[in-house]
Amino acid sequence: MGSSVYHSRKRQSFARGRFFKMKKVTAIYFSPTRGTKKYVEAVAKALDPDFTVIDLTSAKARAGKYHFGADDLVIFGAPVYAGRLPLYPEKLYGNITGDGTPAIFTVTYGNREFDDALLETKDMCEANGFVGIAAAAWLAEHTYSAKLAGGRPSQEDLAEVEDFAEKITQASLFEPLDVPGNRPYREGSRHPMNTVAAERCSECGLCARICPVGAIHDGAGFEADQSKCIGCLACVKRCMRSARIVDDPGLAAIRQKLEPAFGGVYKANQYFLNTK
């Protein structure tokens, strides 16, 4: 069966489901190193090949205001940083509101734990008018080490997302969605990383353009402002010349702590659905 037919039939089934109707699907994510983006867009595409994207990795996008109705479906996604969302949640999802809007809450993490980040997402979005119908905690390669969930999302992970999307077609708006986590949330922490331009830097300015918090000065030396940096390492991971490097002893310390405990361990993605 061709993919276009498959997606068309799936969307038709979803739109005519006995629980709710859907006009359009919107994928909303914060994804500096693109792992979250892959998962969220895979779900959105499986439900509606004409889905819309709001990429909150951009500060400009986060400054916008967005509202959705009861016949929309919104998929939220962000990576987990030290068990919490990477930014204060009101900065991440605070400008996004719904009106009884069905929503899927997701987070990605790098093989340790997602702790309270999924619950934090759910609480924030439901307070803003969204109704949780499903949630997921996915594995993606850790920002600080390829030994932690390296190579994920894999093709198997993304194929699994298709099955998740199929189950969402039977999700209920009328049952409370339960996800793991604790209130009060664990204390959040920020880990700025000192990154510098190596001699091979071509001064293309990509690092400054893609920094989600505007921490890199767009000019000679492309110096990073540690007071703004959230340690996402988008500047390092996405430099096409591998010319942005970490010059920070904190990175080695984190690796020494995490790799022995969580390296080489395969963890399954977790899914949570309202299907009663």
Tab-separated table of C-alpha atoms in Angstrom:
chain	number	residue	atom	x	y	z
A	1	MET	CA	0.000	0.000	0.000
A	2	GLY	CA	1.397	3.403	-0.941
A	3	SER	CA	2.219	5.768	1.894
A	4	SER	CA	-0.111	8.483	0.600
A	5	VAL	CA	-3.060	6.083	0.640
A	6	TYR	CA	-2.054	4.821	4.069
A	7	HIS	CA	-1.863	8.319	5.546
A	8	SER	CA	-5.083	9.395	3.848
A	9	ARG	CA	-7.020	6.473	5.265
A	10	LYS	CA	-5.525	6.957	8.702
A	11	ARG	CA	-6.501	10.618	8.729
A	12	GLN	CA	-10.017	9.728	7.572
A	13	SER	CA	-10.335	7.186	10.378
A	14	PHE	CA	-9.049	9.700	12.904
A	15	ALA	CA	-11.332	12.484	11.743
A	16	ARG	CA	-14.396	10.240	11.899
A	17	GLY	CA	-13.498	8.516	15.142
A	18	ARG	CA	-16.196	8.087	17.749
A	19	PHE	CA	-14.369	10.231	20.305
A	20	PHE	CA	-13.608	13.505	18.542
A	21	LYS	CA	-13.116	15.111	15.159
A	22	MET	CA	-9.974	16.688	13.780
A	23	LYS	CA	-9.627	19.531	11.303
A	24	LYS	CA	-5.848	19.782	11.215
A	25	VAL	CA	-2.728	18.569	13.000
A	26	THR	CA	-0.034	20.923	14.295
A	27	ALA	CA	3.405	19.780	15.457
A	28	ILE	CA	4.905	22.089	18.087
A	29	TYR	CA	8.385	21.367	19.339
A	30	PHE	CA	11.575	22.705	20.857
A	31	SER	CA	14.397	20.684	19.312
A	32	PRO	CA	17.911	22.171	19.216
A	33	THR	CA	19.614	18.957	18.059
A	34	ARG	CA	16.604	17.661	16.069
A	35	GLY	CA	15.843	14.399	17.909
A	36	THR	CA	12.508	15.655	19.217
A	37	LYS	CA	11.681	17.098	15.795
A	38	LYS	CA	12.024	13.661	14.166
A	39	TYR	CA	9.618	12.004	16.566
A	40	VAL	CA	6.984	14.728	16.662
A	41	GLU	CA	6.931	15.178	12.899
A	42	ALA	CA	6.689	11.397	12.419
A	43	VAL	CA	3.524	11.268	14.532
A	44	ALA	CA	2.073	14.332	12.837
A	45	LYS	CA	2.758	12.953	9.365
A	46	ALA	CA	1.172	9.622	10.222
A	47	LEU	CA	-2.007	11.410	11.267
A	48	ASP	CA	-2.053	14.124	8.607
A	49	PRO	CA	0.523	14.446	5.800
A	50	ASP	CA	-0.452	18.119	5.513
A	51	PHE	CA	0.420	18.908	9.128
A	52	THR	CA	1.629	22.350	10.225
A	53	VAL	CA	4.852	23.016	12.171
A	54	ILE	CA	5.605	25.575	14.869
A	55	ASP	CA	9.305	25.262	15.704
A	56	LEU	CA	9.810	26.801	19.134
A	57	THR	CA	13.560	26.366	18.870
A	58	SER	CA	13.430	29.845	17.378
A	59	ALA	CA	13.094	32.663	19.906
A	60	LYS	CA	10.970	34.524	17.365
A	61	ALA	CA	8.536	31.609	17.204
A	62	ARG	CA	8.362	31.431	21.012
A	63	ALA	CA	7.444	35.115	21.094
A	64	GLY	CA	4.417	34.515	18.869
A	65	LYS	CA	0.933	33.802	20.167
A	66	TYR	CA	-1.011	30.768	18.973
A	67	HIS	CA	-4.575	29.619	19.613
A	68	PHE	CA	-6.267	26.358	18.674
A	69	GLY	CA	-9.871	25.193	18.646
A	70	ALA	CA	-11.664	22.033	19.649
A	71	ASP	CA	-11.351	20.523	16.169
A	72	ASP	CA	-7.549	20.853	16.056
A	73	LEU	CA	-5.005	18.313	17.256
A	74	VAL	CA	-1.711	19.591	18.661
A	75	ILE	CA	1.407	17.511	19.335
A	76	PHE	CA	3.854	19.029	21.826
A	77	GLY	CA	7.472	17.910	22.129
A	78	ALA	CA	10.664	18.938	23.920
A	79	PRO	CA	13.860	17.297	25.172
A	80	VAL	CA	14.439	16.615	28.854
A	81	TYR	CA	17.243	18.511	30.575
A	82	ALA	CA	18.079	17.185	34.062
A	83	GLY	CA	14.575	15.809	34.491
A	84	ARG	CA	12.743	18.982	33.503
A	85	LEU	CA	11.813	20.954	30.418
A	86	PRO	CA	14.809	22.818	28.979
A	87	LEU	CA	13.378	26.280	29.557
A	88	TYR	CA	11.014	27.630	32.140
A	89	PRO	CA	7.725	26.177	30.833
A	90	GLU	CA	5.949	29.523	30.621
A	91	LYS	CA	8.632	30.581	28.158
A	92	LEU	CA	8.248	27.410	26.136
A	93	TYR	CA	4.484	26.862	25.920
A	94	GLY	CA	3.110	29.961	27.653
A	95	ASN	CA	1.956	31.671	24.442
A	96	ILE	CA	0.057	28.638	23.162
A	97	THR	CA	-3.597	28.285	24.150
A	98	GLY	CA	-6.405	25.916	23.331
A	99	ASP	CA	-10.153	25.704	23.727
A	100	GLY	CA	-10.784	22.105	24.698
A	101	THR	CA	-8.155	21.198	22.091
A	102	PRO	CA	-7.042	17.536	21.927
A	103	ALA	CA	-3.302	17.269	22.502
A	104	ILE	CA	-0.468	14.749	22.601
A	105	PHE	CA	2.301	15.488	25.093
A	106	THR	CA	5.790	14.145	24.390
A	107	VAL	CA	9.355	14.416	25.639
A	108	THR	CA	12.652	12.909	24.512
A	109	TYR	CA	15.482	11.921	26.806
A	110	GLY	CA	18.958	10.444	26.545
A	111	ASN	CA	18.751	7.160	28.447
A	112	ARG	CA	18.761	8.403	32.041
A	113	GLU	CA	15.181	9.331	33.017
A	114	PHE	CA	12.511	11.785	31.959
A	115	ASP	CA	11.549	12.370	35.612
A	116	ASP	CA	8.957	15.184	35.832
A	117	ALA	CA	9.272	16.676	32.340
A	118	LEU	CA	6.273	14.876	30.846
A	119	LEU	CA	4.035	15.788	33.770
A	120	GLU	CA	5.318	19.360	33.581
A	121	THR	CA	4.325	19.467	29.902
A	122	LYS	CA	0.888	18.059	30.638
A	123	ASP	CA	0.206	20.460	33.507
A	124	MET	CA	1.270	23.523	31.548
A	125	CYS	CA	-0.670	22.663	28.408
A	126	GLU	CA	-3.840	21.529	30.162
A	127	ALA	CA	-3.834	24.756	32.189
A	128	ASN	CA	-3.772	26.576	28.845
A	129	GLY	CA	-6.889	24.878	27.494
A	130	PHE	CA	-5.620	21.628	25.980
A	131	VAL	CA	-7.034	18.176	26.717
A	132	GLY	CA	-4.468	15.403	26.888
A	133	ILE	CA	-5.432	12.275	24.963
A	134	ALA	CA	-2.017	10.608	24.669
A	135	ALA	CA	1.601	11.037	25.687
A	136	ALA	CA	5.007	9.565	24.957
A	137	ALA	CA	8.522	9.534	26.386
A	138	TRP	CA	10.974	8.764	23.602
A	139	LEU	CA	14.668	7.941	23.510
A	140	ALA	CA	17.045	10.149	21.537
A	141	GLU	CA	20.821	10.385	21.571
A	142	HIS	CA	22.005	12.308	24.603
A	143	THR	CA	23.276	15.791	23.872
A	144	TYR	CA	26.495	15.141	25.773
A	145	SER	CA	27.359	11.580	24.747
A	146	ALA	CA	26.780	9.271	21.783
A	147	LYS	CA	27.147	6.379	24.237
A	148	LEU	CA	23.759	7.263	25.700
A	149	ALA	CA	20.937	6.196	23.353
A	150	GLY	CA	23.322	6.627	20.429
A	151	GLY	CA	21.724	6.477	16.995
A	152	ARG	CA	18.224	7.041	18.271
A	153	PRO	CA	15.667	7.663	17.020
A	154	SER	CA	16.339	4.594	14.900
A	155	GLN	CA	14.264	3.347	11.992
A	156	GLU	CA	12.635	0.938	14.447
A	157	ASP	CA	11.730	3.829	16.746
A	158	LEU	CA	10.109	5.770	13.927
A	159	ALA	CA	8.227	2.691	12.700
A	160	GLU	CA	6.911	2.274	16.242
A	161	VAL	CA	5.553	5.799	16.042
A	162	GLU	CA	3.243	4.650	13.233
A	163	ASP	CA	1.639	2.154	15.611
A	164	PHE	CA	1.285	4.847	18.253
A	165	ALA	CA	-0.460	7.099	15.734
A	166	GLU	CA	-2.880	4.305	14.858
A	167	LYS	CA	-3.831	3.879	18.513
A	168	ILE	CA	-4.384	7.608	18.876
A	169	THR	CA	-7.338	7.289	16.506
A	170	GLN	CA	-9.226	5.637	19.363
A	171	ALA	CA	-8.168	8.044	22.101
A	172	SER	CA	-10.816	9.520	24.375
A	173	LEU	CA	-11.384	13.118	25.381
A	174	PHE	CA	-13.421	12.027	28.369
A	175	GLU	CA	-10.894	10.128	30.460
A	176	PRO	CA	-8.099	11.856	32.407
A	177	LEU	CA	-4.643	11.228	30.999
A	178	ASP	CA	-2.194	9.872	33.563
A	179	VAL	CA	1.554	10.265	33.076
A	180	PRO	CA	4.490	9.614	35.426
A	181	GLY	CA	6.017	12.402	37.460
A	182	ASN	CA	5.883	14.149	40.790
A	183	ARG	CA	4.499	17.397	42.159
A	184	PRO	CA	6.275	19.466	43.203
A	185	TYR	CA	8.630	18.881	40.296
A	186	ARG	CA	12.273	18.146	40.938
A	187	GLU	CA	14.444	21.234	41.150
A	188	GLY	CA	15.500	22.360	37.706
A	189	SER	CA	19.087	23.109	36.813
A	190	ARG	CA	20.826	24.842	33.943
A	191	HIS	CA	24.150	23.589	32.606
A	192	PRO	CA	25.726	26.251	30.400
A	193	MET	CA	28.622	24.923	28.346
A	194	ASN	CA	31.552	27.024	27.227
A	195	THR	CA	31.742	26.507	23.464
A	196	VAL	CA	34.307	28.156	21.216
A	197	ALA	CA	35.088	28.460	17.524
A	198	ALA	CA	38.040	26.330	16.395
A	199	GLU	CA	40.655	27.579	13.911
A	200	ARG	CA	38.837	25.844	11.048
A	201	CYS	CA	35.763	28.035	11.630
A	202	SER	CA	34.655	29.658	8.367
A	203	GLU	CA	32.649	32.343	10.211
A	204	CYS	CA	29.473	31.329	8.404
A	205	GLY	CA	27.426	32.402	11.429
A	206	LEU	CA	25.251	29.269	11.558
A	207	CYS	CA	25.964	28.755	15.258
A	208	ALA	CA	24.672	32.223	16.103
A	209	ARG	CA	21.586	31.819	13.934
A	210	ILE	CA	20.501	28.485	15.374
A	211	CYS	CA	21.207	29.174	19.054
A	212	PRO	CA	17.732	28.992	20.624
A	213	VAL	CA	18.514	31.582	23.285
A	214	GLY	CA	20.708	33.989	21.326
A	215	ALA	CA	23.767	33.181	23.420
A	216	ILE	CA	26.341	33.379	20.602
A	217	HIS	CA	27.620	36.749	19.442
A	218	ASP	CA	27.300	37.006	15.655
A	219	GLY	CA	30.676	38.509	14.894
A	220	ALA	CA	34.415	38.068	15.275
A	221	GLY	CA	35.135	35.053	17.455
A	222	PHE	CA	31.463	34.076	17.825
A	223	GLU	CA	31.809	34.152	21.596
A	224	ALA	CA	29.143	32.542	23.773
A	225	ASP	CA	27.375	34.315	26.623
A	226	GLN	CA	27.367	31.864	29.531
A	227	SER	CA	24.591	33.768	31.276
A	228	LYS	CA	22.233	32.796	28.446
A	229	CYS	CA	23.519	29.361	27.381
A	230	ILE	CA	21.297	26.385	28.260
A	231	GLY	CA	23.871	23.778	27.213
A	232	CYS	CA	21.854	22.358	24.309
A	233	LEU	CA	24.997	22.151	22.108
A	234	ALA	CA	23.048	22.864	18.935
A	235	CYS	CA	25.985	25.036	17.884
A	236	VAL	CA	28.360	22.066	18.223
A	237	LYS	CA	26.143	19.309	16.850
A	238	ARG	CA	24.952	21.201	13.788
A	239	CYS	CA	28.159	22.912	12.667
A	240	MET	CA	28.813	21.569	9.162
A	241	ARG	CA	32.588	21.918	9.575
A	242	SER	CA	32.726	20.523	13.129
A	243	ALA	CA	34.322	23.849	13.970
A	244	ARG	CA	32.403	24.556	17.166
A	245	ILE	CA	33.847	22.722	20.142
A	246	VAL	CA	33.211	22.431	23.869
A	247	ASP	CA	35.931	23.906	26.063
A	248	ASP	CA	34.421	23.074	29.424
A	249	PRO	CA	35.487	20.566	32.118
A	250	GLY	CA	31.840	20.189	33.055
A	251	LEU	CA	31.213	18.073	29.956
A	252	ALA	CA	33.747	15.418	30.972
A	253	ALA	CA	32.336	15.369	34.497
A	254	ILE	CA	28.805	14.738	33.237
A	255	ARG	CA	29.982	11.984	30.907
A	256	GLN	CA	31.925	10.295	33.706
A	257	LYS	CA	28.781	10.276	35.809
A	258	LEU	CA	26.271	9.132	33.192
A	259	GLU	CA	28.107	6.792	30.827
A	260	PRO	CA	28.968	4.021	33.337
A	261	ALA	CA	25.398	3.965	34.640
A	262	PHE	CA	23.407	4.366	31.434
A	263	GLY	CA	25.735	3.671	28.512
A	264	GLY	CA	25.044	0.486	26.563
A	265	VAL	CA	21.575	0.170	28.102
A	266	TYR	CA	18.636	-0.127	25.711
A	267	LYS	CA	15.448	1.480	26.970
A	268	ALA	CA	12.051	1.170	25.347
A	269	ASN	CA	9.953	4.169	24.429
A	270	GLN	CA	6.952	4.651	26.701
A	271	TYR	CA	3.416	5.467	25.595
A	272	PHE	CA	0.352	6.607	27.506
A	273	LEU	CA	-3.127	6.610	25.968
A	274	ASN	CA	-6.740	7.318	26.883
A	275	THR	CA	-8.618	4.466	25.214
A	276	LYS	CA	-11.433	3.713	27.677
